[in-house]
mmCIF file of C-alpha atoms in Angstrom:
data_model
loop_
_atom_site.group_PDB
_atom_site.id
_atom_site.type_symbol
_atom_site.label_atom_id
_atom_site.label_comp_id
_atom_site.label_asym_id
_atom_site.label_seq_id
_atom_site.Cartn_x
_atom_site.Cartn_y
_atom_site.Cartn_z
ATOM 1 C CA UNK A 1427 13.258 -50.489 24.272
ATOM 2 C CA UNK A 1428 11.520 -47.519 26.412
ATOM 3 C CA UNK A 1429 8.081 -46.998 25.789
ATOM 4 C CA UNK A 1430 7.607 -44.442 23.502
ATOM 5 C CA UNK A 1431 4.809 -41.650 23.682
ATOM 6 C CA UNK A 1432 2.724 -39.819 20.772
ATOM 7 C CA UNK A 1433 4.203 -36.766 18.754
ATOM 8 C CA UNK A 1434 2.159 -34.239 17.119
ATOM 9 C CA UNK A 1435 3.705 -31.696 15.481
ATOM 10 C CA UNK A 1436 1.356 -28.115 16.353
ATOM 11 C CA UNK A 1437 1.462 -25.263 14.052
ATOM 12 C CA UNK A 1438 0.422 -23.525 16.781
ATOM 13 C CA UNK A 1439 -0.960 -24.040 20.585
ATOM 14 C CA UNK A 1440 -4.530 -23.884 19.633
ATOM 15 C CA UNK A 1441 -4.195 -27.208 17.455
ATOM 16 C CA UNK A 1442 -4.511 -28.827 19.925
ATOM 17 C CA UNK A 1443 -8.169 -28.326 19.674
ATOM 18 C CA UNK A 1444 -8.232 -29.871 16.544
ATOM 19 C CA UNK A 1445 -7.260 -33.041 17.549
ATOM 20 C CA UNK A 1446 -10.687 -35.763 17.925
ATOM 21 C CA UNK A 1447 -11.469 -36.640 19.975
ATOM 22 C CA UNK A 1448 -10.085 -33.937 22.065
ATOM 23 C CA UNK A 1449 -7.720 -34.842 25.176
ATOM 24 C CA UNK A 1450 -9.725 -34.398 28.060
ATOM 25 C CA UNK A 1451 -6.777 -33.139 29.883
ATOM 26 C CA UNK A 1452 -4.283 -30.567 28.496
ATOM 27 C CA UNK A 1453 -0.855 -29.198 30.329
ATOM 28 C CA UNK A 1454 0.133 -26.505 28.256
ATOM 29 C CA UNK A 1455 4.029 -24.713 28.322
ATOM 30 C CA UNK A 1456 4.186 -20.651 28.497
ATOM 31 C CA UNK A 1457 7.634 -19.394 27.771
ATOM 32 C CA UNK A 1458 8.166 -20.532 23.862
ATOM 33 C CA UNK A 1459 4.613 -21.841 23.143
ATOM 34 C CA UNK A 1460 1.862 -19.034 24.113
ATOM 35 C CA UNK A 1461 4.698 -16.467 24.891
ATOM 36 C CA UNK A 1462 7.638 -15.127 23.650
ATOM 37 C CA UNK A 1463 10.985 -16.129 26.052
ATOM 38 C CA UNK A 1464 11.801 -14.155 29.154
ATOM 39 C CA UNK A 1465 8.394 -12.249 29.274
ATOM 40 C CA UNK A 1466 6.593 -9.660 30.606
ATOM 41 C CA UNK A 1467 4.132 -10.359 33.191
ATOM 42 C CA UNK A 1468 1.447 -8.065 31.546
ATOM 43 C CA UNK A 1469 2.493 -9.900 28.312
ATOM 44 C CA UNK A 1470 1.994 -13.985 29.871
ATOM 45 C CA UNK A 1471 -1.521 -12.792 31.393
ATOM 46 C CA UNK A 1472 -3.083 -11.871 28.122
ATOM 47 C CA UNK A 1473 -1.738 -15.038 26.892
ATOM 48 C CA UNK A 1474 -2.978 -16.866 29.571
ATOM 49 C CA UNK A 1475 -6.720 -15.332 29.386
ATOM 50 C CA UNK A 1476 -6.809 -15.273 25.239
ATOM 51 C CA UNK A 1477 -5.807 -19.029 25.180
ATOM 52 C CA UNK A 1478 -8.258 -19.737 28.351
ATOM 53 C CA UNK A 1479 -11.119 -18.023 26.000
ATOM 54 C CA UNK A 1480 -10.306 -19.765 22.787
ATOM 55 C CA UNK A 1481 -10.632 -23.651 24.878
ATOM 56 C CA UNK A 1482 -13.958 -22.313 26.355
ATOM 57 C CA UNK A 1483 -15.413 -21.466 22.929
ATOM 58 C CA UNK A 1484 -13.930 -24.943 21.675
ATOM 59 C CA UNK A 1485 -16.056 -26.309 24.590
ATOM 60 C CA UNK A 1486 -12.901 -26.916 27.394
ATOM 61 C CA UNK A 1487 -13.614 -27.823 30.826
ATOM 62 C CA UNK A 1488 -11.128 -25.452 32.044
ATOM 63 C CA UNK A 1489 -10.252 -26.869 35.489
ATOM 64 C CA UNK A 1490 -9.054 -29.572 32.636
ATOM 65 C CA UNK A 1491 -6.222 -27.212 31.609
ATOM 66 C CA UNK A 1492 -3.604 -26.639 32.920
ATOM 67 C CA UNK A 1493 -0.442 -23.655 32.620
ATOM 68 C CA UNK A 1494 3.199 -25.192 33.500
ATOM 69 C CA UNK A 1495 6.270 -23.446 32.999
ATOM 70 C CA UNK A 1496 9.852 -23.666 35.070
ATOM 71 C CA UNK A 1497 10.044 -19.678 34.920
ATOM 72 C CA UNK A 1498 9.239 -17.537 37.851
ATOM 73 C CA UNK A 1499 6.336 -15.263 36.648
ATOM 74 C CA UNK A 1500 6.135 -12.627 39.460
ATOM 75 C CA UNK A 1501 2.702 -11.582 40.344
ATOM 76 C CA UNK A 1502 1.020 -13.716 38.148
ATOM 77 C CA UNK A 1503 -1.583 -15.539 40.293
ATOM 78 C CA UNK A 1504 -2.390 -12.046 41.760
ATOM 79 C CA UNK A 1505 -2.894 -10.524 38.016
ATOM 80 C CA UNK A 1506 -4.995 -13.633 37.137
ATOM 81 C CA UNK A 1507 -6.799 -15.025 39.690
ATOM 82 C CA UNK A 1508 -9.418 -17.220 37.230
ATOM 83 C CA UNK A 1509 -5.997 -18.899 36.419
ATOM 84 C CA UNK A 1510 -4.606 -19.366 39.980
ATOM 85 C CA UNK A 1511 -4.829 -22.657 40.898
ATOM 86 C CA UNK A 1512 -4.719 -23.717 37.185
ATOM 87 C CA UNK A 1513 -1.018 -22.674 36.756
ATOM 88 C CA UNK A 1514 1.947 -24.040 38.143
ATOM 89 C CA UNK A 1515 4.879 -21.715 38.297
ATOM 90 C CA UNK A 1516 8.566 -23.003 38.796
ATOM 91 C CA UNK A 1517 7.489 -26.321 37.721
ATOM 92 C CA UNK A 1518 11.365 -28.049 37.297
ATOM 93 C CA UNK A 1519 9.959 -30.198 34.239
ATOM 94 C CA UNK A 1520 10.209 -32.905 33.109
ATOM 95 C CA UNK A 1521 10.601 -33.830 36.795
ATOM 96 C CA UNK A 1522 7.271 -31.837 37.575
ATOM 97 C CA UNK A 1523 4.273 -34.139 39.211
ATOM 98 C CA UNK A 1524 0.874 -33.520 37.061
ATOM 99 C CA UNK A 1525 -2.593 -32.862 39.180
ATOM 100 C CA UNK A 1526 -4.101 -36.048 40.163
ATOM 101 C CA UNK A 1527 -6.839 -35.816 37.848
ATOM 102 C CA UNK A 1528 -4.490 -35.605 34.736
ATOM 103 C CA UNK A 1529 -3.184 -38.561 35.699
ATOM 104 C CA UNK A 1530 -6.471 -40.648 35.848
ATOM 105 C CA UNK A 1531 -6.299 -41.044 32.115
ATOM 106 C CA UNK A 1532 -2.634 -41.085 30.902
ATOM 107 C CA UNK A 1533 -4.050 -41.685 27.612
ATOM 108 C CA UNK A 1534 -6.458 -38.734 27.168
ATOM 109 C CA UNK A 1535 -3.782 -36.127 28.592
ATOM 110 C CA UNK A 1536 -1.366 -34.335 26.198
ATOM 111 C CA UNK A 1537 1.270 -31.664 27.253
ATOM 112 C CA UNK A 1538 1.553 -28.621 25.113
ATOM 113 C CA UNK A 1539 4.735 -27.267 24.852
ATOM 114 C CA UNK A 1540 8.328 -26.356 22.544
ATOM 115 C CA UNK A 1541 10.808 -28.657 23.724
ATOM 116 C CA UNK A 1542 11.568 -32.061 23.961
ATOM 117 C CA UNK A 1543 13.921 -31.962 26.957
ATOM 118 C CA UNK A 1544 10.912 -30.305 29.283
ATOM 119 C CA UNK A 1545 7.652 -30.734 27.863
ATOM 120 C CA UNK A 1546 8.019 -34.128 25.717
ATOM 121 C CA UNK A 1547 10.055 -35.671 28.886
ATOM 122 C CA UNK A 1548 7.115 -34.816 30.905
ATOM 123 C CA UNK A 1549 4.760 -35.958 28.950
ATOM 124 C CA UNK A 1550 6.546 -39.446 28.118
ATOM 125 C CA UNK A 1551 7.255 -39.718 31.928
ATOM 126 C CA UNK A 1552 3.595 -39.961 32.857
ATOM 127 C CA UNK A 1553 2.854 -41.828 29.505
ATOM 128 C CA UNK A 1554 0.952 -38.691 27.957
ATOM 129 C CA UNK A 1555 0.958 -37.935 24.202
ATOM 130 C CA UNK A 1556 3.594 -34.916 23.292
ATOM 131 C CA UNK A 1557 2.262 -31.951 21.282
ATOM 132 C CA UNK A 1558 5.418 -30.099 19.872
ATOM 133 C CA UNK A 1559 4.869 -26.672 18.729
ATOM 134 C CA UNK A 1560 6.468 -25.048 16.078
ATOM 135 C CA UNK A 1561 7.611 -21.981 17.335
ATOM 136 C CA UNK A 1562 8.101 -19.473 14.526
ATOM 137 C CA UNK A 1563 9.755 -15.774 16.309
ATOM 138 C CA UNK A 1564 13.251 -15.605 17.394
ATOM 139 C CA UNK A 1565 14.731 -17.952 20.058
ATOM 140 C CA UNK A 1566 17.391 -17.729 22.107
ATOM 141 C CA UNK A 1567 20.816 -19.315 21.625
ATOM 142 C CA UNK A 1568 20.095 -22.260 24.799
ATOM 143 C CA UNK A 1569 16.593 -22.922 23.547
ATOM 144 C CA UNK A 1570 17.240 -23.515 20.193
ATOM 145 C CA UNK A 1571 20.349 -25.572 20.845
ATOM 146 C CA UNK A 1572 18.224 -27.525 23.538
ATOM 147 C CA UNK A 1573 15.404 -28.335 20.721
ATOM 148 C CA UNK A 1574 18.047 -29.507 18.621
ATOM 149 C CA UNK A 1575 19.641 -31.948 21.029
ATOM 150 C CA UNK A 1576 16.087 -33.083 22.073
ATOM 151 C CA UNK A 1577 15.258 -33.474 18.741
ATOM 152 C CA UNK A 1578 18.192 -36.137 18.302
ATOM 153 C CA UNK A 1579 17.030 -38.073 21.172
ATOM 154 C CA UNK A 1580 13.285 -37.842 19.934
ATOM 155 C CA UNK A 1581 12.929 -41.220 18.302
ATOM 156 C CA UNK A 1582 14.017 -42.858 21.991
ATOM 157 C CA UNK A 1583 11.209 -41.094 23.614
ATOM 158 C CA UNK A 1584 8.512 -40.611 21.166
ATOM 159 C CA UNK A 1585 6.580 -42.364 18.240
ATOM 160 C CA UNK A 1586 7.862 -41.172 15.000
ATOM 161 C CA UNK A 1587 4.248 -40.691 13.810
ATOM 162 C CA UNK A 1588 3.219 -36.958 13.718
ATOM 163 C CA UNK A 1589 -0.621 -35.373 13.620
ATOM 164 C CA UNK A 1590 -1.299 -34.130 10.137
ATOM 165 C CA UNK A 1591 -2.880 -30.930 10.795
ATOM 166 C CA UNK A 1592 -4.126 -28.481 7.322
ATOM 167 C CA UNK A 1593 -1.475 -27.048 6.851
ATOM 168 C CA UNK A 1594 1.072 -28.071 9.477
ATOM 169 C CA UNK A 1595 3.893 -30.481 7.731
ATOM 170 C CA UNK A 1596 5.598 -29.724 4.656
ATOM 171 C CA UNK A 1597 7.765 -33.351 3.091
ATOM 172 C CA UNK A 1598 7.393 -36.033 1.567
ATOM 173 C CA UNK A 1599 4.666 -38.628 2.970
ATOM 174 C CA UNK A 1600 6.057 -42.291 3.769
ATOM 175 C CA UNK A 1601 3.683 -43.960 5.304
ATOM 176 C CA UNK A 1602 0.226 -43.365 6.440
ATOM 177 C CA UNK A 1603 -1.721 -44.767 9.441
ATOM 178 C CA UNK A 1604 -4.961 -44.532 11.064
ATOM 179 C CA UNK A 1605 -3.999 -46.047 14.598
ATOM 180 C CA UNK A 1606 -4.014 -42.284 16.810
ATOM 181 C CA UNK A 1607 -5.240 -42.300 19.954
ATOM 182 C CA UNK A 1608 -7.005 -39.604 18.879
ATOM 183 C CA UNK A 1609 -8.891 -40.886 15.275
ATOM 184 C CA UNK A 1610 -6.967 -38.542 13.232
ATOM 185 C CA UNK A 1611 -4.721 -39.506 10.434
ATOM 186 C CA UNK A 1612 -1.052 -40.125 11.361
ATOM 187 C CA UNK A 1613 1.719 -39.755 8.951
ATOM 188 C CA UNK A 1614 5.353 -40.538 8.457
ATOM 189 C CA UNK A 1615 7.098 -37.897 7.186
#
């Protein structure tokens, strides 16, 4: 049996600030988790800077997080220099390598992100938890059909055990645990 990886389930990006106590390294995914798909540059830097403010006022060391996305953002890096050398464009996850310093602490790194296939293969590659974001606007024909297929492979890769966040999971509870890497509750939905 491969060795599976923790699943959260995310309402949003920013739960992952909720989580204690909080990963000391986070990778987070652009297109599909703090943007829309396919978009504008103007539209991924204010994304970029309003997510980099919220994890400074939750108290983030922010040369501890980290942008990754496979797109090609044009420009980006010039629009946002605070965010330079803190995002990494054209990435080709899951087969991306992580900074050195994420991988210190395999255990206290968790990879933000709305697929299974690219983010959750990355993240169970260098044995980081997975933090799966619901993504609630419109998708695109290949990324939904890609979370689907993921999502039938997801019990090879991951722990079945989700983060109950306020709010987050809807079902019936089956089981409940206390044994997160992160002291939260877990549940089996």
């Amino acid at each position: 049996m491969l060795c599976r990886v923790p699943l959260f389930l995310l309402e949003e990006p920013e739960s992952v600030f909720d989580l204690r106590p909080m990963p000391s390294a986070i990778l987070v995914d652009l297109e599909g988790t703090l943007t829309g798909f396919c978009p504008l540059r103007r539209s991924v830097a204010g994304a970029l800077v309003n997510f980099d403010t919220f994890a400074k006022s939750k108290g983030v060391d922010l040369s501890r997080l980290h942008y990754v996305t496979n797109a090609g953002v044009r420009d980006i890096r010039i629009e946002c220099p605070a965010i330079s050398d803190r995002i990494h464009l054209q990435a080709h996850k899951p087969f991306f390598t992580p900074p050195k310093e994420f991988r210190a602490d395999p255990m206290q790194t968790i990879v933000v992100g709305d697929q299974y296939l690219t983010d959750g293969l990355l993240a169970w590659r260098w044995g980081f938890s997975f933090g799966l974001v619901r993504w609630s606007g419109q998708r695109p024909l290949w990324p939904r059909l890609q979370l689907a297929f993921g999502g039938l492979l997801s019990n090879l890769f991951f722990k079945t055990d989700v983060l109950q966040l306020p709010g987050l999971l809807a079902g019936d509870v089956k089981e409940s645990r206390n044994d997160s890497p992160y002291g939260q509750e877990i549940r089996s939905v």
